[in-house]
Amino acid sequence: MKPNPVHGALFGLAIGDALGVPVEMIKRDVLKKDPVQDFTNYKGPEGYKGHQQPVGTFSDDSSLTFCLAESLCNGYNLNDIAARFVQYFFEGYWTAGGVVFGVGKSTEDAITRLRDGVLPERSGNYDVNCTGNGSLMRILPLLFYLRAYPVGMRYHMTRQVASITHGSIQTILPCFYFLEFALEILNGSDRQTAYGNTAKTVSTFISNLEPGQQHMDVLTPLINEDITQRSEGSINSIHHAVHTIQAAMYCFMKTNSYTEAVLMAVNLGDDTDTTAAVTGGLAGLYYGFDAIPEKWIAQLKRSNEIKDLGDRLTKAMGL
Ligand SMILES: [Mg+2]
């Protein structure tokens, strides 16, 4: 296990998010000509408005990740996680600078239902056509809690926490794959071993799920193929969970440093903040907190409070 895995994951994710915020929805071919290489006040093509946030501002991906991390400091409690999501969306809790922006429709609707008294077991979008990456982007801290449990419990908790906003199987399975892969990394596996072991664990587990809950095809490129052999053109970086997990794994497996991984993810374009958040969480965990450029840590909004949160979660999780 790398030192400070919690800090590596939290900062890795939030910095990826913050690098992606200024160019969210910009197309890949545009970024190819003028790639993001740093925190930047990106002006973009003519007519591009973006989110107009100060440099180092993270978005909903990180805010909801921090809500989950805060909650886990006090144990595993779905109602408490949900209450913090409500506090984020309606009161600006754990925002970078008080502004809530870029929140997806399923997340907004689910949090509104939570505010109106719907239980977290029922608040999510359970429509079979729910495909968004809004649960994948915020699920990583759960890794530190579920690592102590057998795979059946890990799946159960992943599904519960994911379903607060996204309850469809095609959004749950990418979260499950992501946390299983991250667990391999946390336990010290090298990347290739982690890739092979995760494919085995996940495919065996999914094949034993009830019919209708299997949807193995969602993860086929990660389970039956070597994602690094794909062409970049076949990697989709839009906001579907199944695409985001593939794009993040592609960037993580194809590069050899935290910096290279997150910049590759941002420069895939489209859902830049989330692709880079998911990639950055993994890369931060793998390369370690100390491998993240210091200037990015310093430029990230609320850096000291994120450090403190990392300290508290590390202690609470016995890491
Ligand atoms: Mg976002």
PDB file of C-alpha atoms and ligand atoms in Angstrom:
ATOM      1  CA  MET A   1       0.000   0.000   0.000  1.00  0.00           C
ATOM      2  CA  LYS A   2       1.336   3.451  -0.914  1.00  0.00           C
ATOM      3  CA  PRO A   3       1.641   5.972   1.945  1.00  0.00           C
ATOM      4  CA  ASN A   4      -1.403   8.216   2.342  1.00  0.00           C
ATOM      5  CA  PRO A   5      -3.708   6.315  -0.024  1.00  0.00           C
ATOM      6  CA  VAL A   6      -6.692   8.410   1.069  1.00  0.00           C
ATOM      7  CA  HIS A   7      -4.875  11.658   0.291  1.00  0.00           C
ATOM      8  CA  GLY A   8      -3.677  10.261  -3.040  1.00  0.00           C
ATOM      9  CA  ALA A   9      -7.217   9.323  -4.010  1.00  0.00           C
ATOM     10  CA  LEU A  10      -8.964  12.519  -2.793  1.00  0.00           C
ATOM     11  CA  PHE A  11      -6.433  14.971  -4.235  1.00  0.00           C
ATOM     12  CA  GLY A  12      -5.939  12.864  -7.348  1.00  0.00           C
ATOM     13  CA  LEU A  13      -9.650  12.970  -8.059  1.00  0.00           C
ATOM     14  CA  ALA A  14     -10.247  16.640  -7.207  1.00  0.00           C
ATOM     15  CA  ILE A  15      -7.268  17.884  -9.217  1.00  0.00           C
ATOM     16  CA  GLY A  16      -8.389  15.868 -12.245  1.00  0.00           C
ATOM     17  CA  ASP A  17     -11.852  17.402 -11.832  1.00  0.00           C
ATOM     18  CA  ALA A  18     -10.452  20.944 -11.466  1.00  0.00           C
ATOM     19  CA  LEU A  19      -8.215  20.522 -14.531  1.00  0.00           C
ATOM     20  CA  GLY A  20     -11.265  19.453 -16.519  1.00  0.00           C
ATOM     21  CA  VAL A  21     -13.723  22.131 -15.323  1.00  0.00           C
ATOM     22  CA  PRO A  22     -12.493  24.970 -17.595  1.00  0.00           C
ATOM     23  CA  VAL A  23     -12.877  22.848 -20.748  1.00  0.00           C
ATOM     24  CA  GLU A  24     -15.975  20.789 -20.010  1.00  0.00           C
ATOM     25  CA  MET A  25     -17.843  19.903 -23.237  1.00  0.00           C
ATOM     26  CA  ILE A  26     -14.988  21.053 -25.487  1.00  0.00           C
ATOM     27  CA  LYS A  27     -14.458  18.513 -28.272  1.00  0.00           C
ATOM     28  CA  ARG A  28     -11.370  16.358 -28.569  1.00  0.00           C
ATOM     29  CA  ASP A  29     -10.272  17.749 -31.915  1.00  0.00           C
ATOM     30  CA  VAL A  30     -10.292  21.288 -30.482  1.00  0.00           C
ATOM     31  CA  LEU A  31      -8.206  20.238 -27.462  1.00  0.00           C
ATOM     32  CA  LYS A  32      -5.797  18.345 -29.723  1.00  0.00           C
ATOM     33  CA  LYS A  33      -4.805  21.699 -31.239  1.00  0.00           C
ATOM     34  CA  ASP A  34      -4.484  23.445 -27.887  1.00  0.00           C
ATOM     35  CA  PRO A  35      -4.213  20.808 -25.156  1.00  0.00           C
ATOM     36  CA  VAL A  36      -4.679  21.523 -21.463  1.00  0.00           C
ATOM     37  CA  GLN A  37      -1.326  21.179 -19.707  1.00  0.00           C
ATOM     38  CA  ASP A  38      -1.993  22.966 -16.445  1.00  0.00           C
ATOM     39  CA  PHE A  39      -4.647  24.763 -14.431  1.00  0.00           C
ATOM     40  CA  THR A  40      -5.753  27.386 -16.869  1.00  0.00           C
ATOM     41  CA  ASN A  41      -8.151  30.203 -17.523  1.00  0.00           C
ATOM     42  CA  TYR A  42      -9.239  28.568 -20.752  1.00  0.00           C
ATOM     43  CA  LYS A  43     -11.067  30.960 -23.051  1.00  0.00           C
ATOM     44  CA  GLY A  44     -12.065  28.301 -25.548  1.00  0.00           C
ATOM     45  CA  PRO A  45     -13.487  28.586 -29.025  1.00  0.00           C
ATOM     46  CA  GLU A  46     -15.662  31.541 -29.918  1.00  0.00           C
ATOM     47  CA  GLY A  47     -18.940  31.480 -28.049  1.00  0.00           C
ATOM     48  CA  TYR A  48     -17.732  29.031 -25.394  1.00  0.00           C
ATOM     49  CA  LYS A  49     -18.926  30.150 -21.985  1.00  0.00           C
ATOM     50  CA  GLY A  50     -17.920  27.233 -19.754  1.00  0.00           C
ATOM     51  CA  HIS A  51     -18.468  27.479 -16.009  1.00  0.00           C
ATOM     52  CA  GLN A  52     -16.545  30.737 -15.487  1.00  0.00           C
ATOM     53  CA  GLN A  53     -14.959  29.579 -12.247  1.00  0.00           C
ATOM     54  CA  PRO A  54     -11.632  30.675 -10.727  1.00  0.00           C
ATOM     55  CA  VAL A  55      -8.544  28.524 -11.369  1.00  0.00           C
ATOM     56  CA  GLY A  56      -8.377  25.472  -9.098  1.00  0.00           C
ATOM     57  CA  THR A  57     -12.153  25.174  -8.716  1.00  0.00           C
ATOM     58  CA  PHE A  58     -13.427  21.621  -8.426  1.00  0.00           C
ATOM     59  CA  SER A  59     -17.005  20.677  -9.306  1.00  0.00           C
ATOM     60  CA  ASP A  60     -19.832  18.368  -8.183  1.00  0.00           C
ATOM     61  CA  ASP A  61     -17.670  15.285  -8.756  1.00  0.00           C
ATOM     62  CA  SER A  62     -15.312  16.273  -5.943  1.00  0.00           C
ATOM     63  CA  SER A  63     -17.923  17.911  -3.729  1.00  0.00           C
ATOM     64  CA  LEU A  64     -20.038  14.745  -3.626  1.00  0.00           C
ATOM     65  CA  THR A  65     -16.877  12.661  -3.158  1.00  0.00           C
ATOM     66  CA  PHE A  66     -15.995  14.803  -0.135  1.00  0.00           C
ATOM     67  CA  CYS A  67     -19.564  14.435   1.198  1.00  0.00           C
ATOM     68  CA  LEU A  68     -19.158  10.646   1.073  1.00  0.00           C
ATOM     69  CA  ALA A  69     -15.698  10.833   2.652  1.00  0.00           C
ATOM     70  CA  GLU A  70     -17.015  13.053   5.477  1.00  0.00           C
ATOM     71  CA  SER A  71     -19.852  10.668   6.129  1.00  0.00           C
ATOM     72  CA  LEU A  72     -17.594   7.597   6.209  1.00  0.00           C
ATOM     73  CA  CYS A  73     -15.508   9.294   8.923  1.00  0.00           C
ATOM     74  CA  ASN A  74     -18.490   8.481  11.166  1.00  0.00           C
ATOM     75  CA  GLY A  75     -19.148   4.977   9.764  1.00  0.00           C
ATOM     76  CA  TYR A  76     -21.421   3.631   7.046  1.00  0.00           C
ATOM     77  CA  ASN A  77     -24.837   5.280   7.085  1.00  0.00           C
ATOM     78  CA  LEU A  78     -26.862   5.842   3.911  1.00  0.00           C
ATOM     79  CA  ASN A  79     -29.094   8.454   5.539  1.00  0.00           C
ATOM     80  CA  ASP A  80     -26.082  10.472   6.602  1.00  0.00           C
ATOM     81  CA  ILE A  81     -24.510  10.273   3.126  1.00  0.00           C
ATOM     82  CA  ALA A  82     -27.814  11.384   1.617  1.00  0.00           C
ATOM     83  CA  ALA A  83     -28.181  14.267   4.083  1.00  0.00           C
ATOM     84  CA  ARG A  84     -24.764  15.566   3.062  1.00  0.00           C
ATOM     85  CA  PHE A  85     -25.697  15.370  -0.627  1.00  0.00           C
ATOM     86  CA  VAL A  86     -28.744  17.522   0.157  1.00  0.00           C
ATOM     87  CA  GLN A  87     -26.567  19.944   2.105  1.00  0.00           C
ATOM     88  CA  TYR A  88     -24.204  20.181  -0.879  1.00  0.00           C
ATOM     89  CA  PHE A  89     -26.849  20.878  -3.453  1.00  0.00           C
ATOM     90  CA  PHE A  90     -29.056  23.230  -1.444  1.00  0.00           C
ATOM     91  CA  GLU A  91     -26.525  24.891   0.881  1.00  0.00           C
ATOM     92  CA  GLY A  92     -23.201  24.693  -0.954  1.00  0.00           C
ATOM     93  CA  TYR A  93     -21.583  22.304   1.559  1.00  0.00           C
ATOM     94  CA  TRP A  94     -18.158  21.165   0.322  1.00  0.00           C
ATOM     95  CA  THR A  95     -18.309  23.356  -2.787  1.00  0.00           C
ATOM     96  CA  ALA A  96     -15.033  24.924  -3.913  1.00  0.00           C
ATOM     97  CA  GLY A  97     -16.305  28.478  -3.613  1.00  0.00           C
ATOM     98  CA  GLY A  98     -19.978  28.407  -2.671  1.00  0.00           C
ATOM     99  CA  VAL A  99     -21.254  27.809  -6.215  1.00  0.00           C
ATOM    100  CA  VAL A 100     -23.032  24.595  -7.243  1.00  0.00           C
ATOM    101  CA  PHE A 101     -22.546  23.947 -10.958  1.00  0.00           C
ATOM    102  CA  GLY A 102     -22.453  21.197 -13.559  1.00  0.00           C
ATOM    103  CA  VAL A 103     -24.780  18.815 -11.691  1.00  0.00           C
ATOM    104  CA  GLY A 104     -26.380  16.105 -13.866  1.00  0.00           C
ATOM    105  CA  LYS A 105     -30.132  15.622 -14.121  1.00  0.00           C
ATOM    106  CA  SER A 106     -30.342  12.243 -12.330  1.00  0.00           C
ATOM    107  CA  THR A 107     -28.270  13.608  -9.445  1.00  0.00           C
ATOM    108  CA  GLU A 108     -30.287  16.815  -9.149  1.00  0.00           C
ATOM    109  CA  ASP A 109     -33.611  14.939  -9.279  1.00  0.00           C
ATOM    110  CA  ALA A 110     -32.470  12.344  -6.724  1.00  0.00           C
ATOM    111  CA  ILE A 111     -31.163  14.957  -4.288  1.00  0.00           C
ATOM    112  CA  THR A 112     -34.401  16.912  -4.637  1.00  0.00           C
ATOM    113  CA  ARG A 113     -36.341  13.727  -3.793  1.00  0.00           C
ATOM    114  CA  LEU A 114     -34.098  13.211  -0.747  1.00  0.00           C
ATOM    115  CA  ARG A 115     -34.816  16.744   0.400  1.00  0.00           C
ATOM    116  CA  ASP A 116     -38.520  16.013   0.021  1.00  0.00           C
ATOM    117  CA  GLY A 117     -38.266  13.032   2.354  1.00  0.00           C
ATOM    118  CA  VAL A 118     -37.738  10.076  -0.023  1.00  0.00           C
ATOM    119  CA  LEU A 119     -35.418   7.469   1.520  1.00  0.00           C
ATOM    120  CA  PRO A 120     -31.938   6.971   0.000  1.00  0.00           C
ATOM    121  CA  GLU A 121     -32.941   3.383  -0.858  1.00  0.00           C
ATOM    122  CA  ARG A 122     -35.542   4.838  -3.239  1.00  0.00           C
ATOM    123  CA  SER A 123     -34.252   8.244  -4.255  1.00  0.00           C
ATOM    124  CA  GLY A 124     -32.136   7.232  -7.276  1.00  0.00           C
ATOM    125  CA  ASN A 125     -32.985   6.985 -10.941  1.00  0.00           C
ATOM    126  CA  TYR A 126     -33.890   3.315 -11.482  1.00  0.00           C
ATOM    127  CA  ASP A 127     -34.935   3.727 -15.102  1.00  0.00           C
ATOM    128  CA  VAL A 128     -33.239   1.139 -17.330  1.00  0.00           C
ATOM    129  CA  ASN A 129     -32.220   4.032 -19.558  1.00  0.00           C
ATOM    130  CA  CYS A 130     -30.323   5.761 -16.738  1.00  0.00           C
ATOM    131  CA  THR A 131     -26.736   5.666 -17.991  1.00  0.00           C
ATOM    132  CA  GLY A 132     -24.967   8.708 -16.472  1.00  0.00           C
ATOM    133  CA  ASN A 133     -21.634   8.733 -14.684  1.00  0.00           C
ATOM    134  CA  GLY A 134     -22.904  10.744 -11.692  1.00  0.00           C
ATOM    135  CA  SER A 135     -22.455   7.884  -9.222  1.00  0.00           C
ATOM    136  CA  LEU A 136     -19.138   6.666 -10.650  1.00  0.00           C
ATOM    137  CA  MET A 137     -17.603  10.125 -10.179  1.00  0.00           C
ATOM    138  CA  ARG A 138     -18.245  10.207  -6.419  1.00  0.00           C
ATOM    139  CA  ILE A 139     -17.953   6.562  -5.262  1.00  0.00           C
ATOM    140  CA  LEU A 140     -14.184   6.246  -4.648  1.00  0.00           C
ATOM    141  CA  PRO A 141     -14.016   6.922  -0.869  1.00  0.00           C
ATOM    142  CA  LEU A 142     -16.222   3.871  -0.320  1.00  0.00           C
ATOM    143  CA  LEU A 143     -13.140   1.815  -1.233  1.00  0.00           C
ATOM    144  CA  PHE A 144     -11.594   2.530   2.146  1.00  0.00           C
ATOM    145  CA  TYR A 145     -14.615   1.196   3.982  1.00  0.00           C
ATOM    146  CA  LEU A 146     -15.503  -1.839   1.885  1.00  0.00           C
ATOM    147  CA  ARG A 147     -11.941  -3.174   1.613  1.00  0.00           C
ATOM    148  CA  ALA A 148     -12.504  -5.157   4.802  1.00  0.00           C
ATOM    149  CA  TYR A 149     -15.491  -7.106   3.401  1.00  0.00           C
ATOM    150  CA  PRO A 150     -15.974 -10.105   1.072  1.00  0.00           C
ATOM    151  CA  VAL A 151     -16.982  -9.466  -2.520  1.00  0.00           C
ATOM    152  CA  GLY A 152     -20.722 -10.000  -1.981  1.00  0.00           C
ATOM    153  CA  MET A 153     -20.843  -7.304   0.672  1.00  0.00           C
ATOM    154  CA  ARG A 154     -18.632  -5.046  -1.429  1.00  0.00           C
ATOM    155  CA  TYR A 155     -21.113  -5.306  -4.296  1.00  0.00           C
ATOM    156  CA  HIS A 156     -24.056  -4.735  -1.955  1.00  0.00           C
ATOM    157  CA  MET A 157     -22.563  -1.560  -0.467  1.00  0.00           C
ATOM    158  CA  THR A 158     -21.424  -0.275  -3.848  1.00  0.00           C
ATOM    159  CA  ARG A 159     -24.948  -0.720  -5.167  1.00  0.00           C
ATOM    160  CA  GLN A 160     -26.494   0.990  -2.138  1.00  0.00           C
ATOM    161  CA  VAL A 161     -24.258   4.052  -2.280  1.00  0.00           C
ATOM    162  CA  ALA A 162     -24.422   4.313  -6.079  1.00  0.00           C
ATOM    163  CA  SER A 163     -28.214   3.972  -6.087  1.00  0.00           C
ATOM    164  CA  ILE A 164     -28.762   7.054  -3.940  1.00  0.00           C
ATOM    165  CA  THR A 165     -28.643   8.838  -7.296  1.00  0.00           C
ATOM    166  CA  HIS A 166     -28.207   6.150 -10.002  1.00  0.00           C
ATOM    167  CA  GLY A 167     -29.957   2.791  -9.534  1.00  0.00           C
ATOM    168  CA  SER A 168     -29.740   1.155 -12.967  1.00  0.00           C
ATOM    169  CA  ILE A 169     -27.536  -1.901 -13.383  1.00  0.00           C
ATOM    170  CA  GLN A 170     -25.609  -0.317 -16.218  1.00  0.00           C
ATOM    171  CA  THR A 171     -24.456   2.464 -13.885  1.00  0.00           C
ATOM    172  CA  ILE A 172     -23.862   0.192 -10.872  1.00  0.00           C
ATOM    173  CA  LEU A 173     -21.552  -2.230 -12.699  1.00  0.00           C
ATOM    174  CA  PRO A 174     -19.025   0.452 -13.712  1.00  0.00           C
ATOM    175  CA  CYS A 175     -18.909   1.566 -10.042  1.00  0.00           C
ATOM    176  CA  PHE A 176     -18.361  -2.051  -8.981  1.00  0.00           C
ATOM    177  CA  TYR A 177     -15.570  -2.564 -11.514  1.00  0.00           C
ATOM    178  CA  PHE A 178     -13.954   0.746 -10.496  1.00  0.00           C
ATOM    179  CA  LEU A 179     -13.879  -0.076  -6.783  1.00  0.00           C
ATOM    180  CA  GLU A 180     -12.719  -3.664  -7.369  1.00  0.00           C
ATOM    181  CA  PHE A 181      -9.851  -2.395  -9.513  1.00  0.00           C
ATOM    182  CA  ALA A 182      -9.020   0.305  -6.957  1.00  0.00           C
ATOM    183  CA  LEU A 183      -9.004  -2.362  -4.226  1.00  0.00           C
ATOM    184  CA  GLU A 184      -6.391  -4.349  -6.154  1.00  0.00           C
ATOM    185  CA  ILE A 185      -4.291  -1.180  -6.396  1.00  0.00           C
ATOM    186  CA  LEU A 186      -4.819  -0.363  -2.710  1.00  0.00           C
ATOM    187  CA  ASN A 187      -3.655  -3.871  -1.824  1.00  0.00           C
ATOM    188  CA  GLY A 188      -0.423  -3.316  -3.739  1.00  0.00           C
ATOM    189  CA  SER A 189      -0.973  -5.113  -7.063  1.00  0.00           C
ATOM    190  CA  ASP A 190       0.863  -3.792 -10.102  1.00  0.00           C
ATOM    191  CA  ARG A 191      -1.402  -2.535 -12.865  1.00  0.00           C
ATOM    192  CA  GLN A 192      -1.377  -5.607 -15.109  1.00  0.00           C
ATOM    193  CA  THR A 193      -2.035  -7.944 -12.204  1.00  0.00           C
ATOM    194  CA  ALA A 194      -4.802  -5.647 -10.974  1.00  0.00           C
ATOM    195  CA  TYR A 195      -6.340  -5.598 -14.452  1.00  0.00           C
ATOM    196  CA  GLY A 196      -6.345  -9.389 -14.762  1.00  0.00           C
ATOM    197  CA  ASN A 197      -7.556 -10.033 -11.220  1.00  0.00           C
ATOM    198  CA  THR A 198     -10.351  -7.485 -11.473  1.00  0.00           C
ATOM    199  CA  ALA A 199     -11.577  -9.025 -14.721  1.00  0.00           C
ATOM    200  CA  LYS A 200     -11.761 -12.421 -13.004  1.00  0.00           C
ATOM    201  CA  THR A 201     -13.420 -11.221  -9.803  1.00  0.00           C
ATOM    202  CA  VAL A 202     -15.961  -9.025 -11.548  1.00  0.00           C
ATOM    203  CA  SER A 203     -16.907 -11.476 -14.317  1.00  0.00           C
ATOM    204  CA  THR A 204     -17.315 -14.354 -11.842  1.00  0.00           C
ATOM    205  CA  PHE A 205     -19.430 -12.225  -9.539  1.00  0.00           C
ATOM    206  CA  ILE A 206     -21.608 -10.767 -12.288  1.00  0.00           C
ATOM    207  CA  SER A 207     -22.244 -14.173 -13.859  1.00  0.00           C
ATOM    208  CA  ASN A 208     -23.820 -15.250 -10.559  1.00  0.00           C
ATOM    209  CA  LEU A 209     -26.171 -12.269 -10.348  1.00  0.00           C
ATOM    210  CA  GLU A 210     -29.849 -12.796 -11.071  1.00  0.00           C
ATOM    211  CA  PRO A 211     -30.818 -12.895 -14.734  1.00  0.00           C
ATOM    212  CA  GLY A 212     -31.514  -9.343 -15.868  1.00  0.00           C
ATOM    213  CA  GLN A 213     -28.919  -8.003 -13.444  1.00  0.00           C
ATOM    214  CA  GLN A 214     -25.929  -9.362 -15.334  1.00  0.00           C
ATOM    215  CA  HIS A 215     -25.340  -6.965 -18.236  1.00  0.00           C
ATOM    216  CA  MET A 216     -21.830  -8.298 -18.730  1.00  0.00           C
ATOM    217  CA  ASP A 217     -21.612  -6.503 -22.078  1.00  0.00           C
ATOM    218  CA  VAL A 218     -21.336  -3.202 -20.186  1.00  0.00           C
ATOM    219  CA  LEU A 219     -17.862  -4.204 -19.053  1.00  0.00           C
ATOM    220  CA  THR A 220     -16.767  -6.455 -21.940  1.00  0.00           C
ATOM    221  CA  PRO A 221     -13.944  -4.173 -23.122  1.00  0.00           C
ATOM    222  CA  LEU A 222     -12.434  -4.273 -19.631  1.00  0.00           C
ATOM    223  CA  ILE A 223     -13.075  -7.943 -18.880  1.00  0.00           C
ATOM    224  CA  ASN A 224     -12.420  -9.685 -22.189  1.00  0.00           C
ATOM    225  CA  GLU A 225      -9.989  -7.290 -23.844  1.00  0.00           C
ATOM    226  CA  ASP A 226      -6.861  -5.305 -23.168  1.00  0.00           C
ATOM    227  CA  ILE A 227      -8.211  -1.739 -23.159  1.00  0.00           C
ATOM    228  CA  THR A 228      -4.785  -0.328 -24.051  1.00  0.00           C
ATOM    229  CA  GLN A 229      -5.006  -2.041 -27.437  1.00  0.00           C
ATOM    230  CA  ARG A 230      -7.996   0.076 -28.380  1.00  0.00           C
ATOM    231  CA  SER A 231      -7.485   3.076 -30.642  1.00  0.00           C
ATOM    232  CA  GLU A 232      -8.055   6.454 -29.009  1.00  0.00           C
ATOM    233  CA  GLY A 233     -10.792   7.088 -31.549  1.00  0.00           C
ATOM    234  CA  SER A 234     -12.808   4.179 -30.136  1.00  0.00           C
ATOM    235  CA  ILE A 235     -12.640   5.605 -26.585  1.00  0.00           C
ATOM    236  CA  ASN A 236     -15.714   7.652 -25.839  1.00  0.00           C
ATOM    237  CA  SER A 237     -15.515  10.445 -23.260  1.00  0.00           C
ATOM    238  CA  ILE A 238     -19.151  11.455 -23.001  1.00  0.00           C
ATOM    239  CA  HIS A 239     -21.124  11.280 -19.760  1.00  0.00           C
ATOM    240  CA  HIS A 240     -22.187   7.609 -19.762  1.00  0.00           C
ATOM    241  CA  ALA A 241     -20.778   5.591 -16.856  1.00  0.00           C
ATOM    242  CA  VAL A 242     -19.815   2.692 -19.101  1.00  0.00           C
ATOM    243  CA  HIS A 243     -17.817   5.007 -21.346  1.00  0.00           C
ATOM    244  CA  THR A 244     -16.259   6.923 -18.461  1.00  0.00           C
ATOM    245  CA  ILE A 245     -14.884   3.812 -16.774  1.00  0.00           C
ATOM    246  CA  GLN A 246     -13.412   2.634 -20.076  1.00  0.00           C
ATOM    247  CA  ALA A 247     -11.893   6.056 -20.829  1.00  0.00           C
ATOM    248  CA  ALA A 248     -10.452   6.310 -17.316  1.00  0.00           C
ATOM    249  CA  MET A 249      -8.947   2.830 -17.490  1.00  0.00           C
ATOM    250  CA  TYR A 250      -7.523   3.607 -20.931  1.00  0.00           C
ATOM    251  CA  CYS A 251      -5.810   6.770 -19.648  1.00  0.00           C
ATOM    252  CA  PHE A 252      -4.588   5.108 -16.461  1.00  0.00           C
ATOM    253  CA  MET A 253      -3.208   1.997 -18.167  1.00  0.00           C
ATOM    254  CA  LYS A 254      -1.641   3.842 -21.124  1.00  0.00           C
ATOM    255  CA  THR A 255       0.423   6.369 -19.139  1.00  0.00           C
ATOM    256  CA  ASN A 256       3.196   6.257 -16.561  1.00  0.00           C
ATOM    257  CA  SER A 257       2.607   9.133 -14.163  1.00  0.00           C
ATOM    258  CA  TYR A 258      -0.206  10.954 -12.371  1.00  0.00           C
ATOM    259  CA  THR A 259       0.311  14.034 -14.524  1.00  0.00           C
ATOM    260  CA  GLU A 260       0.260  12.161 -17.835  1.00  0.00           C
ATOM    261  CA  ALA A 261      -2.840  10.187 -16.848  1.00  0.00           C
ATOM    262  CA  VAL A 262      -5.016  13.161 -15.857  1.00  0.00           C
ATOM    263  CA  LEU A 263      -3.913  15.323 -18.767  1.00  0.00           C
ATOM    264  CA  MET A 264      -4.673  12.541 -21.219  1.00  0.00           C
ATOM    265  CA  ALA A 265      -8.129  12.220 -19.640  1.00  0.00           C
ATOM    266  CA  VAL A 266      -8.874  15.958 -19.800  1.00  0.00           C
ATOM    267  CA  ASN A 267      -7.723  16.170 -23.394  1.00  0.00           C
ATOM    268  CA  LEU A 268     -10.122  13.433 -24.499  1.00  0.00           C
ATOM    269  CA  GLY A 269     -12.665  16.254 -24.362  1.00  0.00           C
ATOM    270  CA  ASP A 270     -16.436  16.262 -23.711  1.00  0.00           C
ATOM    271  CA  ASP A 271     -17.026  15.232 -20.079  1.00  0.00           C
ATOM    272  CA  THR A 272     -13.518  16.359 -19.174  1.00  0.00           C
ATOM    273  CA  ASP A 273     -14.004  16.916 -15.450  1.00  0.00           C
ATOM    274  CA  THR A 274     -15.545  13.526 -14.733  1.00  0.00           C
ATOM    275  CA  THR A 275     -13.230  11.496 -16.982  1.00  0.00           C
ATOM    276  CA  ALA A 276     -10.251  13.195 -15.327  1.00  0.00           C
ATOM    277  CA  ALA A 277     -11.744  12.856 -11.831  1.00  0.00           C
ATOM    278  CA  VAL A 278     -12.191   9.088 -12.205  1.00  0.00           C
ATOM    279  CA  THR A 279      -8.760   8.709 -13.850  1.00  0.00           C
ATOM    280  CA  GLY A 280      -7.131  10.997 -11.285  1.00  0.00           C
ATOM    281  CA  GLY A 281      -8.591   9.122  -8.328  1.00  0.00           C
ATOM    282  CA  LEU A 282      -7.038   5.884  -9.560  1.00  0.00           C
ATOM    283  CA  ALA A 283      -3.753   7.504 -10.566  1.00  0.00           C
ATOM    284  CA  GLY A 284      -3.464   9.300  -7.212  1.00  0.00           C
ATOM    285  CA  LEU A 285      -4.048   6.026  -5.419  1.00  0.00           C
ATOM    286  CA  TYR A 286      -1.496   4.191  -7.568  1.00  0.00           C
ATOM    287  CA  TYR A 287       1.349   6.712  -7.804  1.00  0.00           C
ATOM    288  CA  GLY A 288       0.727   8.144  -4.341  1.00  0.00           C
ATOM    289  CA  PHE A 289       0.036  11.595  -2.944  1.00  0.00           C
ATOM    290  CA  ASP A 290       3.701  12.585  -3.274  1.00  0.00           C
ATOM    291  CA  ALA A 291       3.601  11.991  -7.040  1.00  0.00           C
ATOM    292  CA  ILE A 292       0.958  14.696  -7.529  1.00  0.00           C
ATOM    293  CA  PRO A 293       2.603  18.012  -8.523  1.00  0.00           C
ATOM    294  CA  GLU A 294       2.876  20.246  -5.455  1.00  0.00           C
ATOM    295  CA  LYS A 295       1.840  23.340  -7.367  1.00  0.00           C
ATOM    296  CA  TRP A 296      -1.457  21.670  -8.307  1.00  0.00           C
ATOM    297  CA  ILE A 297      -2.087  20.751  -4.688  1.00  0.00           C
ATOM    298  CA  ALA A 298      -1.385  24.359  -3.720  1.00  0.00           C
ATOM    299  CA  GLN A 299      -3.631  25.750  -6.473  1.00  0.00           C
ATOM    300  CA  LEU A 300      -6.581  23.494  -5.687  1.00  0.00           C
ATOM    301  CA  LYS A 301      -9.345  25.274  -3.777  1.00  0.00           C
ATOM    302  CA  ARG A 302      -9.729  24.229  -0.119  1.00  0.00           C
ATOM    303  CA  SER A 303      -6.510  22.257  -0.236  1.00  0.00           C
ATOM    304  CA  ASN A 304      -5.903  22.446   3.524  1.00  0.00           C
ATOM    305  CA  GLU A 305      -9.432  21.325   4.338  1.00  0.00           C
ATOM    306  CA  ILE A 306      -9.105  18.407   1.899  1.00  0.00           C
ATOM    307  CA  LYS A 307      -5.870  17.427   3.652  1.00  0.00           C
ATOM    308  CA  ASP A 308      -7.679  17.533   6.973  1.00  0.00           C
ATOM    309  CA  LEU A 309     -10.532  15.434   5.592  1.00  0.00           C
ATOM    310  CA  GLY A 310      -7.964  12.937   4.296  1.00  0.00           C
ATOM    311  CA  ASP A 311      -6.345  12.789   7.742  1.00  0.00           C
ATOM    312  CA  ARG A 312      -9.685  12.156   9.432  1.00  0.00           C
ATOM    313  CA  LEU A 313     -10.791   9.480   6.954  1.00  0.00           C
ATOM    314  CA  THR A 314      -7.395   7.751   7.160  1.00  0.00           C
ATOM    315  CA  LYS A 315      -7.767   7.557  10.922  1.00  0.00           C
ATOM    316  CA  ALA A 316     -11.383   6.456  10.824  1.00  0.00           C
ATOM    317  CA  MET A 317     -10.632   3.695   8.322  1.00  0.00           C
ATOM    318  CA  GLY A 318      -7.639   2.420  10.298  1.00  0.00           C
ATOM    319  CA  LEU A 319      -5.226   2.980   7.391  1.00  0.00           C
TER     320      LEU A 319
HETATM  321 MG    MG B   1     -18.576  18.003 -12.693  1.00  0.00          MG
END
